[in-house]
Coordinates of C-alpha atoms in Angstrom, one line a residue:
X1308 CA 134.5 -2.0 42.4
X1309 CA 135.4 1.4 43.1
X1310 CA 133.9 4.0 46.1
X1311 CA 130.2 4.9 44.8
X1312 CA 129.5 1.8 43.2
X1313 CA 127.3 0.2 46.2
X1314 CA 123.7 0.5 45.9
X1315 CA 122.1 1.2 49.4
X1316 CA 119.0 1.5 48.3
X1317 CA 118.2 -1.7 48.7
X1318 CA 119.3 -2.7 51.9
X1319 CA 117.0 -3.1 54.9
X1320 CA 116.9 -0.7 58.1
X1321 CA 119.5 -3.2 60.0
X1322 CA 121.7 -3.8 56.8
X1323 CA 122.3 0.1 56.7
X1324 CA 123.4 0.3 60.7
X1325 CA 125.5 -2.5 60.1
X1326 CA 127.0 -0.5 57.2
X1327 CA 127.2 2.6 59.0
X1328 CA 129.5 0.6 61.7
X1329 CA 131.5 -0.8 59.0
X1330 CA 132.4 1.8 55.8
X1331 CA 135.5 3.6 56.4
X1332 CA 134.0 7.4 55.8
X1333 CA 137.8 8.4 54.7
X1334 CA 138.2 5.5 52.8
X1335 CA 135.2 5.2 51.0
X1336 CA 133.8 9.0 51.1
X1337 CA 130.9 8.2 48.5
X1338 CA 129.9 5.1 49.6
X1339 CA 129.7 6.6 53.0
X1340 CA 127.5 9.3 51.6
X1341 CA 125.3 7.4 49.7
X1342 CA 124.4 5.5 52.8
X1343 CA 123.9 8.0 54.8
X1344 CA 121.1 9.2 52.4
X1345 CA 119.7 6.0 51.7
X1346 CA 119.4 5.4 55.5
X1347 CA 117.6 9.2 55.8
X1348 CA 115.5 8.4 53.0
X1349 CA 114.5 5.0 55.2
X1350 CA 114.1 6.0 58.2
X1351 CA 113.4 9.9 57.9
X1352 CA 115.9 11.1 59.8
X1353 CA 119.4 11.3 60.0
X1354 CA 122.1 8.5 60.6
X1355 CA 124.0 8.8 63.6
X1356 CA 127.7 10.5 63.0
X1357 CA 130.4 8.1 62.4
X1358 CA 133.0 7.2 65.4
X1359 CA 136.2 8.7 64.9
X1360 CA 138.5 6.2 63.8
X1361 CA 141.0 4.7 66.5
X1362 CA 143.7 3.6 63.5
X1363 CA 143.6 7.3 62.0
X1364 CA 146.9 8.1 63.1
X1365 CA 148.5 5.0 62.2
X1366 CA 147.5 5.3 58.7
X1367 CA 149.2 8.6 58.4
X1368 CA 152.8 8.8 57.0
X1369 CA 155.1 10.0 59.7
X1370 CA 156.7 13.5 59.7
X1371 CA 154.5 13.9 56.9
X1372 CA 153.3 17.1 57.3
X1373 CA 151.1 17.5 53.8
X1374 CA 148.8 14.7 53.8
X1375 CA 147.0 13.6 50.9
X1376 CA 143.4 15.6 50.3
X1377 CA 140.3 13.3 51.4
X1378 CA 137.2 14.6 48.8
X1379 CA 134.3 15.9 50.9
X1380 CA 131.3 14.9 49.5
X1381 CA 127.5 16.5 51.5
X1382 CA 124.7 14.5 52.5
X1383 CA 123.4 13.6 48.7
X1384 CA 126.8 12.2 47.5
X1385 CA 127.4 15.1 45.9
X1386 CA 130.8 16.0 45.5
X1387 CA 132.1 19.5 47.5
X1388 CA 134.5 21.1 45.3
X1389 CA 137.5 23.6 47.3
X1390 CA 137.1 26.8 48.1
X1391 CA 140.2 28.9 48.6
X1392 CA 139.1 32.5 49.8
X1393 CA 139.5 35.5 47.6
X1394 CA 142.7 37.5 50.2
X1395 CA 144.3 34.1 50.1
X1396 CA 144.1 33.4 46.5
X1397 CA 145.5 37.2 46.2
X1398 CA 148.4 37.1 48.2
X1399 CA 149.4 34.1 46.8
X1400 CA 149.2 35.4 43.4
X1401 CA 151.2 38.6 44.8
X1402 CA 153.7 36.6 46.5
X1403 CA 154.2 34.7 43.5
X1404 CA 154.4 37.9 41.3
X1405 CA 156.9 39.6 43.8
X1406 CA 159.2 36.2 43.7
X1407 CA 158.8 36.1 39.9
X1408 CA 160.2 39.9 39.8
X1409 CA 162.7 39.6 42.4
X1410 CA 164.4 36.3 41.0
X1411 CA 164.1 38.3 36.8
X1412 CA 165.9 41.3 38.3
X1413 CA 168.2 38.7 40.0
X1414 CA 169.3 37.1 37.2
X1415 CA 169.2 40.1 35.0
X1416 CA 171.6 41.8 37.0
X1417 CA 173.7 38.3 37.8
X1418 CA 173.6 39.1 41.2
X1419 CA 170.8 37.6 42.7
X1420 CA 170.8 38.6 46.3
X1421 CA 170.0 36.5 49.3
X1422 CA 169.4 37.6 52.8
X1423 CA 170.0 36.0 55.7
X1424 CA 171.0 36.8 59.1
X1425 CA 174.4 37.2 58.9
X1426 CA 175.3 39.4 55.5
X1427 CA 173.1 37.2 52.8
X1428 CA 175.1 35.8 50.0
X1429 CA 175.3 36.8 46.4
X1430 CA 174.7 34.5 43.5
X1431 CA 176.1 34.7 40.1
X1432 CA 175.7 32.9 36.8
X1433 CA 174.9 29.4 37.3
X1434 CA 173.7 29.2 41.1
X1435 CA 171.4 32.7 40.1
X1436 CA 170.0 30.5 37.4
X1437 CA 169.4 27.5 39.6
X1438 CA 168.1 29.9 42.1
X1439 CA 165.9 31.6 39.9
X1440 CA 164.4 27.9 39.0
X1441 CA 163.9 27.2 42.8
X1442 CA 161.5 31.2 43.0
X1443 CA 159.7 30.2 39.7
X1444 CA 159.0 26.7 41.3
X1445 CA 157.9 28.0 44.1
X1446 CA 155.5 30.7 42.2
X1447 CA 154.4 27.2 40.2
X1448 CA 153.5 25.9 43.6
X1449 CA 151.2 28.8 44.9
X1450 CA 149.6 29.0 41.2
X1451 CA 148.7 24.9 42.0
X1452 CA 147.0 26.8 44.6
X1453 CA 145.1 29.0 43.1
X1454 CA 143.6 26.3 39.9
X1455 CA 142.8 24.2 42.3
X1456 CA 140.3 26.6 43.6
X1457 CA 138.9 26.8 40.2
X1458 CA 138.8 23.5 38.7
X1459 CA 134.7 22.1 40.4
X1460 CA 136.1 18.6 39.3
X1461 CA 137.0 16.0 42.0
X1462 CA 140.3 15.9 41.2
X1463 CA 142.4 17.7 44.6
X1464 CA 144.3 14.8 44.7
X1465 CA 146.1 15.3 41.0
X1466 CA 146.9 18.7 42.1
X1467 CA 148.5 17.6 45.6
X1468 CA 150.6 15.8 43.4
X1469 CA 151.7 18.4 41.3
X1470 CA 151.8 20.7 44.0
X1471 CA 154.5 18.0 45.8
X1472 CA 156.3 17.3 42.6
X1473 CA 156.8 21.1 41.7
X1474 CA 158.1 22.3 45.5
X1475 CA 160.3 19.1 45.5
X1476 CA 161.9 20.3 42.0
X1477 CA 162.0 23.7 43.9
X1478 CA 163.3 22.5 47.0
X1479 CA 166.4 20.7 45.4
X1480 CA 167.1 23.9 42.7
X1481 CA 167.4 25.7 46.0
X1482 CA 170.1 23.3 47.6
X1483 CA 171.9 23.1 44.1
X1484 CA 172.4 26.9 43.9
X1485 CA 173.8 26.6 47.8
X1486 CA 176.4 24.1 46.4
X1487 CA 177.2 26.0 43.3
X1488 CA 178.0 28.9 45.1
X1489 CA 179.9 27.0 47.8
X1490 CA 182.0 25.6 44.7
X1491 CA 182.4 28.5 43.2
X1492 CA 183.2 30.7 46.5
X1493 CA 185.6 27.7 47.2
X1494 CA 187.3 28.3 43.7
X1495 CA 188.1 31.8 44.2

């Protein structure tokens, strides 16, 4: 059985409060809406709001810092899709098109300059590349962003997913143009 599957409708006035105490709203988000307008329907009014849950932060991954995306679904069981506003959805886009420009002038050159605090470091030939891989990643990442804003199907989860798997790539094309140019600064 999967979350949306239960039919409230025919459950009696002390069936639904029982319910109410018992389905996990982050677990089951449709099954939890579906009650809660099955028991309006009932009744007339609106079901009390559900307790927060005690075990919430037990179930959460520690130093997790990204969890997973619960879908939000309104009163009706109908499903919410994400809204992203319109100056964040441009500067990501921005950002990503000033990375994109800045890592192709980078490797164009084959000096693709870092900065940092104490002088930056300058990359050349295979750590530019790998370093160019780790911006595009990242511009990937923030374009995640930006579909998932327009895709209306319940589906947040799939791009969490990709959104992890792309900054992870990024994250380690990053550390593998630090080694290469330790390697190569160690050479010379």
């Amino acid at each position: 059985m999967k979350d949306g599957d239960v039919d409230y409708s025919k459950y009696t006035l002390r069936e639904m409060e029982e319910a109410l105490d018992g389905v996990n709203a982050e677990k089951y988000p449709k099954n939890h809406a579906n009650l809660r307008a099955a028991y309006q329907k009932l009744t007339d009014q609106l079901p009390p709001a559900p307790a927060p849950a005690a075990d919430l932060q037990a179930e959460q991954v520690p130093f997790d810092d990204d969890p997973p995306p619960a879908p939000k679904y309104d009163e009706h069981g109908r499903y919410l899709p994400n809204h992203i506003p319109a100056s964040e959805r441009l500067r990501l886009a921005g950002l990503s098109m000033l990375l994109l420009a800045y890592g192709s002038y980078g490797v164009w050159r084959n000096d693709f300059y870092v900065p940092a605090r104490r002088g930056g470091m300058h990359l050349h030939d295979a750590s530019a590349w790998s370093m160019f891989a780790a911006f595009g990643c990242a511009c990937l990442g923030m374009l995640v962003l930006i579909a998932d804003h327009y895709d209306r199907r319940d589906n947040e989860l799939n791009y969490w997913r990709a959104s992890r798997t792309v900054w992870g790539f990024g994250w380690t094309c990053f550390v593998l143009s630090l080694i290469l140019w330790m390697l190569r600064d160690a050479r010379t």
